Amino acid sequence: QRRHYRDSAVASGWWRSVCAEVTRAAPTFIKRMFSRAARTLAGHALRRAGSLRVAAQARAAVHVVSISAAAAATTVALAATTLAACAAAAPASGKGSSVVVSAAVAAQTAQQIYTKAPLDVYAYLKDYLASGGQESADVLWRLARAAHDRAAEEKNQEEKKRLSYEGYEAAKKALAMDGNNFACHKWMAIMISDIGDFEGLKQKLLNSYTMRDHFKRAIELNPTDATSVHLLGVWCFTFADLPWYQRKAASTIFATPPSSSYEEALSYFTKAEDLDPGFYPKNRLMLGKTLQRMGKAAEAKAWLQKCLAMPATNADDRQAHEEAASLLRSL
């Protein structure tokens, strides 16, 4: 390692070959090796170019090693490539100005982390931005998603609220940067819903048309995104299932209150499942709930059982399992 660090371009190639070879070694060795590698890269990035951003990217590998050695190999290889570019641009003394890791690289790294350890994305992106990293629509909507994921797991209500509003502000900035990015519209709508939990029924109703319009725009921009289609279905189900007192409140706010039907909600949940079968336990839960409301108990039961057959990997999934089990008992 020390010998090859004299030439960071060589170091990058060396890391790539090591990553390819070591993935065939024993799992314990892989985890230890990549954990050390990530920390070494982080330290070298600071010494070589004074770049906190490269250091943050290298540290991202540490979050992944305990989940997947293959994912760690990819992340370390990416960090090594970035380090080579950083070293090539910086003075050999290592006392020059910091080299900015591009927003595209940060977004790519965040996505790699998300596939294996979603809750670690928040710390990575916060570190990246705090050290002067470049903002972009792709970085910011991922920060909104990361804040949402952390908030969903958070028990402390004040911290949950802080994370929700932070995610909302990130989504708003992302949308202002790129109004033609479907993910910006999707996460803007999700974060409007999240902060609505802290703003009361009236504000939530006032925001309802805005949420719907963002979901529809997300689907226009990317018709194959199952999550956006599912979320529009949730919007329809919510207003089809609205209690009488909330309907009365809505009628005092709007000349034409938001409305929908179970049939419309079912069409979106079915379409989402057709686009990406088994992509989300909650979609199967919502298929079951909607069919149960429509009096189709046998079909509802089948979808609820399919929901429970899927693994629960986060708070949303666990909540879907709990509700599916409760509904099954009532059928």
Short mmCIF file of C-alpha atoms in Angstrom, two decimals:
data_model
loop_
_atom_site.label_atom_id
_atom_site.label_comp_id
_atom_site.label_asym_id
_atom_site.label_seq_id
_atom_site.Cartn_x
_atom_site.Cartn_y
_atom_site.Cartn_z
CA GLN A 1 0.00 0.00 0.00
CA ARG A 2 2.69 2.49 1.00
CA ARG A 3 4.77 1.70 -2.09
CA HIS A 4 1.91 2.20 -4.51
CA TYR A 5 0.64 5.38 -2.86
CA ARG A 6 3.61 7.20 -4.40
CA ASP A 7 1.64 7.07 -7.66
CA SER A 8 -2.10 7.35 -7.13
CA ALA A 9 -2.89 6.36 -10.71
CA VAL A 10 -1.08 3.07 -10.05
CA ALA A 11 -2.85 2.84 -6.69
CA SER A 12 -6.22 3.04 -8.42
CA GLY A 13 -5.35 0.18 -10.76
CA TRP A 14 -3.86 -1.82 -7.89
CA TRP A 15 -7.04 -1.43 -5.83
CA ARG A 16 -9.14 -2.59 -8.74
CA SER A 17 -7.11 -5.77 -9.11
CA VAL A 18 -7.16 -6.38 -5.35
CA CYS A 19 -10.93 -5.91 -5.27
CA ALA A 20 -11.37 -8.43 -8.07
CA GLU A 21 -9.15 -11.02 -6.38
CA VAL A 22 -10.25 -10.63 -2.79
CA THR A 23 -13.96 -11.14 -3.47
CA ARG A 24 -13.08 -14.81 -3.99
CA ALA A 25 -11.43 -15.06 -0.57
CA ALA A 26 -12.92 -15.99 2.79
CA PRO A 27 -15.79 -13.69 3.94
CA THR A 28 -14.13 -12.75 7.23
CA PHE A 29 -10.96 -11.70 5.47
CA ILE A 30 -12.97 -9.69 2.94
CA LYS A 31 -14.71 -7.71 5.65
CA ARG A 32 -11.48 -6.97 7.53
CA MET A 33 -9.57 -6.08 4.39
CA PHE A 34 -12.15 -3.68 2.98
CA SER A 35 -12.76 -2.02 6.33
CA ARG A 36 -9.03 -1.30 6.63
CA ALA A 37 -8.86 -0.30 2.96
CA ALA A 38 -11.64 2.25 3.28
CA ARG A 39 -10.06 3.87 6.34
CA THR A 40 -6.63 3.92 4.69
CA LEU A 41 -8.05 5.59 1.59
CA ALA A 42 -9.83 8.16 3.73
CA GLY A 43 -6.65 9.04 5.60
CA HIS A 44 -4.59 9.19 2.41
CA ALA A 45 -7.15 11.45 0.75
CA LEU A 46 -6.75 13.96 3.57
CA ARG A 47 -2.95 13.81 3.50
CA ARG A 48 -2.66 13.97 -0.25
CA ALA A 49 -5.16 16.66 -1.18
CA GLY A 50 -6.83 17.90 1.98
CA SER A 51 -10.15 16.73 0.58
CA LEU A 52 -12.83 15.98 3.15
CA ARG A 53 -15.15 15.02 0.31
CA VAL A 54 -12.90 12.22 -0.92
CA ALA A 55 -12.42 11.10 2.67
CA ALA A 56 -16.20 10.97 3.16
CA GLN A 57 -16.55 8.90 0.01
CA ALA A 58 -13.89 6.45 1.13
CA ARG A 59 -15.53 6.15 4.55
CA ALA A 60 -18.76 5.14 2.81
CA ALA A 61 -17.19 1.75 2.16
CA VAL A 62 -17.06 1.12 5.91
CA HIS A 63 -20.88 1.34 6.05
CA VAL A 64 -21.20 -1.37 3.42
CA VAL A 65 -18.62 -3.97 4.44
CA SER A 66 -20.73 -5.65 7.08
CA ILE A 67 -23.64 -5.96 4.66
CA SER A 68 -22.00 -7.17 1.46
CA ALA A 69 -18.38 -7.77 0.58
CA ALA A 70 -19.16 -7.39 -3.13
CA ALA A 71 -20.79 -4.01 -2.52
CA ALA A 72 -17.77 -3.00 -0.44
CA ALA A 73 -15.48 -3.92 -3.32
CA THR A 74 -17.43 -1.68 -5.67
CA THR A 75 -17.42 1.23 -3.23
CA VAL A 76 -13.70 0.95 -2.46
CA ALA A 77 -12.92 0.75 -6.18
CA LEU A 78 -14.95 3.92 -6.75
CA ALA A 79 -13.17 5.65 -3.87
CA ALA A 80 -9.80 4.62 -5.30
CA THR A 81 -10.68 6.01 -8.72
CA THR A 82 -11.77 9.31 -7.17
CA LEU A 83 -8.59 9.40 -5.09
CA ALA A 84 -6.50 9.04 -8.25
CA ALA A 85 -8.31 12.00 -9.84
CA CYS A 86 -7.93 13.97 -6.62
CA ALA A 87 -4.19 13.30 -6.42
CA ALA A 88 -3.66 14.13 -10.09
CA ALA A 89 -5.30 17.52 -9.61
CA ALA A 90 -3.61 18.38 -6.30
CA PRO A 91 -0.02 19.54 -5.72
CA ALA A 92 2.37 16.72 -4.73
CA SER A 93 3.00 18.36 -1.37
CA GLY A 94 -0.61 17.73 -0.39
CA LYS A 95 -0.98 21.31 0.84
CA GLY A 96 -3.01 22.62 -2.09
CA SER A 97 -6.67 23.45 -2.29
CA SER A 98 -9.34 20.80 -1.83
CA VAL A 99 -10.56 18.91 -4.88
CA VAL A 100 -14.35 18.78 -5.08
CA VAL A 101 -15.89 15.38 -5.61
CA SER A 102 -18.61 15.90 -8.18
CA ALA A 103 -22.28 15.76 -7.25
CA ALA A 104 -22.70 12.95 -9.79
CA VAL A 105 -20.14 10.82 -7.94
CA ALA A 106 -21.75 11.63 -4.58
CA ALA A 107 -25.20 10.65 -5.91
CA GLN A 108 -23.79 7.41 -7.36
CA THR A 109 -22.08 6.53 -4.08
CA ALA A 110 -25.24 7.33 -2.10
CA GLN A 111 -27.24 5.04 -4.37
CA GLN A 112 -24.74 2.21 -3.87
CA ILE A 113 -25.00 2.59 -0.11
CA TYR A 114 -28.82 2.76 -0.31
CA THR A 115 -29.11 -0.64 -1.96
CA LYS A 116 -27.49 -2.35 1.04
CA ALA A 117 -27.71 0.02 4.02
CA PRO A 118 -30.41 2.70 3.41
CA LEU A 119 -30.10 4.33 6.83
CA ASP A 120 -26.40 5.08 6.24
CA VAL A 121 -27.13 7.35 3.26
CA TYR A 122 -28.16 10.25 5.52
CA ALA A 123 -24.79 10.39 7.32
CA TYR A 124 -22.89 10.07 4.06
CA LEU A 125 -24.73 12.91 2.31
CA LYS A 126 -24.65 15.17 5.36
CA ASP A 127 -20.89 14.62 5.60
CA TYR A 128 -20.48 15.31 1.87
CA LEU A 129 -22.47 18.57 1.95
CA ALA A 130 -20.99 19.78 5.26
CA SER A 131 -17.50 19.49 3.81
CA GLY A 132 -18.40 21.74 0.87
CA GLY A 133 -19.75 19.17 -1.55
CA GLN A 134 -21.69 20.37 -4.56
CA GLU A 135 -25.48 20.41 -4.36
CA SER A 136 -27.50 18.97 -7.23
CA ALA A 137 -31.06 17.76 -7.76
CA ASP A 138 -29.87 14.13 -7.61
CA VAL A 139 -27.98 14.71 -4.36
CA LEU A 140 -30.80 16.64 -2.73
CA TRP A 141 -33.70 14.33 -3.52
CA ARG A 142 -31.59 11.49 -2.15
CA LEU A 143 -31.03 13.54 1.00
CA ALA A 144 -34.82 13.99 1.25
CA ARG A 145 -35.27 10.24 0.91
CA ALA A 146 -32.57 9.58 3.50
CA ALA A 147 -34.17 12.00 5.97
CA HIS A 148 -37.55 10.34 5.40
CA ASP A 149 -36.06 6.88 6.04
CA ARG A 150 -34.36 8.04 9.23
CA ALA A 151 -37.53 9.78 10.43
CA ALA A 152 -39.56 6.60 9.86
CA GLU A 153 -37.27 4.73 12.28
CA GLU A 154 -37.01 7.58 14.82
CA LYS A 155 -38.91 7.24 18.12
CA ASN A 156 -38.26 10.75 19.41
CA GLN A 157 -40.98 13.02 18.01
CA GLU A 158 -38.86 16.17 17.99
CA GLU A 159 -36.09 14.45 16.03
CA LYS A 160 -38.66 12.92 13.68
CA LYS A 161 -40.06 16.40 13.06
CA ARG A 162 -36.60 17.87 12.47
CA LEU A 163 -35.74 15.16 9.95
CA SER A 164 -39.08 15.55 8.16
CA TYR A 165 -38.65 19.30 7.70
CA GLU A 166 -35.03 18.86 6.66
CA GLY A 167 -36.15 16.37 4.02
CA TYR A 168 -38.89 18.76 2.88
CA GLU A 169 -36.40 21.60 2.40
CA ALA A 170 -34.03 19.30 0.49
CA ALA A 171 -36.84 18.12 -1.79
CA LYS A 172 -37.96 21.72 -2.42
CA LYS A 173 -34.42 22.75 -3.43
CA ALA A 174 -34.06 19.66 -5.62
CA LEU A 175 -37.30 20.47 -7.45
CA ALA A 176 -36.22 24.07 -7.99
CA MET A 177 -33.01 22.79 -9.57
CA ASP A 178 -34.65 20.27 -11.90
CA GLY A 179 -38.38 20.39 -12.50
CA ASN A 180 -38.13 17.62 -15.08
CA ASN A 181 -36.71 15.02 -12.71
CA PHE A 182 -39.45 12.56 -11.76
CA ALA A 183 -37.76 11.70 -8.44
CA CYS A 184 -37.82 15.37 -7.38
CA HIS A 185 -41.60 15.48 -7.85
CA LYS A 186 -42.09 12.15 -6.11
CA TRP A 187 -40.05 13.14 -3.05
CA MET A 188 -41.58 16.60 -2.93
CA ALA A 189 -45.01 14.98 -2.59
CA ILE A 190 -43.78 12.46 0.00
CA MET A 191 -42.17 15.14 2.14
CA ILE A 192 -45.29 17.35 1.94
CA SER A 193 -47.18 14.36 3.33
CA ASP A 194 -44.56 13.83 6.05
CA ILE A 195 -44.65 17.39 7.37
CA GLY A 196 -48.45 17.32 7.19
CA ASP A 197 -48.36 14.97 10.17
CA PHE A 198 -47.08 17.92 12.24
CA GLU A 199 -49.29 20.66 10.78
CA GLY A 200 -52.81 19.47 11.48
CA LEU A 201 -55.76 18.27 9.41
CA LYS A 202 -56.55 21.61 7.76
CA GLN A 203 -53.05 22.11 6.36
CA LYS A 204 -52.87 18.49 5.27
CA LEU A 205 -56.12 18.92 3.33
CA LEU A 206 -54.86 22.19 1.81
CA ASN A 207 -51.74 20.36 0.59
CA SER A 208 -53.65 17.42 -0.86
CA TYR A 209 -54.07 18.72 -4.42
CA THR A 210 -50.39 19.75 -4.53
CA MET A 211 -49.36 16.25 -3.48
CA ARG A 212 -51.57 14.66 -6.12
CA ASP A 213 -50.21 16.94 -8.85
CA HIS A 214 -46.60 16.07 -7.96
CA PHE A 215 -47.38 12.34 -8.07
CA LYS A 216 -49.08 12.74 -11.44
CA ARG A 217 -46.15 14.73 -12.82
CA ALA A 218 -43.70 12.09 -11.55
CA ILE A 219 -45.68 9.43 -13.44
CA GLU A 220 -45.77 11.57 -16.60
CA LEU A 221 -41.98 11.90 -16.46
CA ASN A 222 -41.41 8.21 -15.66
CA PRO A 223 -44.47 6.00 -16.34
CA THR A 224 -42.56 2.85 -15.32
CA ASP A 225 -41.85 3.92 -11.73
CA ALA A 226 -44.02 1.59 -9.65
CA THR A 227 -43.56 3.59 -6.44
CA SER A 228 -45.05 6.78 -7.91
CA VAL A 229 -48.04 4.83 -9.23
CA HIS A 230 -48.48 3.18 -5.82
CA LEU A 231 -48.36 6.55 -4.03
CA LEU A 232 -51.04 8.01 -6.29
CA GLY A 233 -53.11 4.96 -5.37
CA VAL A 234 -52.57 5.74 -1.68
CA TRP A 235 -53.79 9.30 -2.31
CA CYS A 236 -56.96 7.96 -3.96
CA PHE A 237 -57.55 5.41 -1.20
CA THR A 238 -57.11 8.06 1.49
CA PHE A 239 -59.88 10.23 0.07
CA ALA A 240 -62.13 7.30 -0.77
CA ASP A 241 -61.77 6.16 2.85
CA LEU A 242 -62.05 9.61 4.46
CA PRO A 243 -64.15 9.63 7.68
CA TRP A 244 -67.31 11.75 7.66
CA TYR A 245 -65.90 14.43 9.96
CA GLN A 246 -62.88 14.92 7.72
CA ARG A 247 -65.15 15.11 4.67
CA LYS A 248 -67.10 17.84 6.46
CA ALA A 249 -63.86 19.70 7.25
CA ALA A 250 -62.76 19.42 3.62
CA SER A 251 -66.07 20.85 2.40
CA THR A 252 -65.50 23.98 4.48
CA ILE A 253 -62.05 24.51 2.92
CA PHE A 254 -62.67 23.69 -0.74
CA ALA A 255 -65.50 24.54 -3.11
CA THR A 256 -64.76 21.11 -4.61
CA PRO A 257 -63.16 18.89 -1.93
CA PRO A 258 -60.66 16.19 -3.00
CA SER A 259 -62.42 12.92 -3.75
CA SER A 260 -61.74 9.51 -5.25
CA SER A 261 -63.04 5.93 -5.17
CA TYR A 262 -61.84 2.50 -4.12
CA GLU A 263 -62.03 1.45 -7.77
CA GLU A 264 -59.62 4.21 -8.80
CA ALA A 265 -57.23 3.35 -5.97
CA LEU A 266 -57.35 -0.34 -6.93
CA SER A 267 -56.45 0.49 -10.54
CA TYR A 268 -53.25 2.24 -9.42
CA PHE A 269 -52.22 -0.49 -6.96
CA THR A 270 -52.81 -3.13 -9.63
CA LYS A 271 -50.81 -1.15 -12.19
CA ALA A 272 -47.93 -0.71 -9.73
CA GLU A 273 -47.83 -4.46 -9.09
CA ASP A 274 -47.90 -5.12 -12.85
CA LEU A 275 -44.99 -2.73 -13.39
CA ASP A 276 -42.81 -4.32 -10.69
CA PRO A 277 -44.26 -7.45 -9.05
CA GLY A 278 -43.41 -7.72 -5.36
CA PHE A 279 -41.59 -4.38 -5.22
CA TYR A 280 -43.15 -3.24 -1.94
CA PRO A 281 -45.05 -5.07 0.83
CA LYS A 282 -47.26 -2.02 1.38
CA ASN A 283 -48.59 -2.18 -2.18
CA ARG A 284 -49.83 -5.70 -1.53
CA LEU A 285 -51.29 -4.54 1.78
CA MET A 286 -53.14 -1.75 -0.01
CA LEU A 287 -54.47 -4.16 -2.62
CA GLY A 288 -55.83 -6.27 0.25
CA LYS A 289 -57.28 -3.27 2.11
CA THR A 290 -58.96 -1.86 -0.99
CA LEU A 291 -60.49 -5.21 -1.97
CA GLN A 292 -61.69 -5.69 1.62
CA ARG A 293 -63.42 -2.29 1.50
CA MET A 294 -65.05 -3.36 -1.78
CA GLY A 295 -66.43 -6.52 -0.16
CA LYS A 296 -64.11 -8.94 -1.98
CA ALA A 297 -62.87 -10.87 1.04
CA ALA A 298 -61.32 -13.84 -0.77
CA GLU A 299 -59.21 -11.66 -3.08
CA ALA A 300 -58.28 -9.40 -0.18
CA LYS A 301 -57.09 -12.37 1.86
CA ALA A 302 -54.88 -13.59 -0.98
CA TRP A 303 -53.10 -10.23 -1.27
CA LEU A 304 -52.67 -9.86 2.48
CA GLN A 305 -51.04 -13.30 2.62
CA LYS A 306 -48.72 -12.26 -0.22
CA CYS A 307 -47.80 -9.16 1.79
CA LEU A 308 -46.87 -11.26 4.81
CA ALA A 309 -44.80 -13.60 2.64
CA MET A 310 -42.43 -10.74 1.79
CA PRO A 311 -39.48 -9.84 4.05
CA ALA A 312 -39.78 -6.79 6.32
CA THR A 313 -36.57 -4.76 6.05
CA ASN A 314 -37.63 -1.36 7.41
CA ALA A 315 -40.27 0.45 9.46
CA ASP A 316 -42.70 0.74 6.51
CA ASP A 317 -42.47 -3.00 5.83
CA ARG A 318 -42.97 -3.90 9.48
CA GLN A 319 -46.01 -1.65 9.70
CA ALA A 320 -47.42 -3.26 6.55
CA HIS A 321 -46.95 -6.72 8.08
CA GLU A 322 -48.69 -5.71 11.30
CA GLU A 323 -51.66 -4.23 9.49
CA ALA A 324 -51.93 -7.17 7.07
CA ALA A 325 -51.94 -9.65 9.97
CA SER A 326 -54.61 -7.63 11.78
CA LEU A 327 -56.82 -7.45 8.70
CA LEU A 328 -56.45 -11.17 8.05
CA ARG A 329 -57.71 -11.92 11.53
CA SER A 330 -60.81 -9.82 10.83
CA LEU A 331 -61.68 -11.53 7.55
#
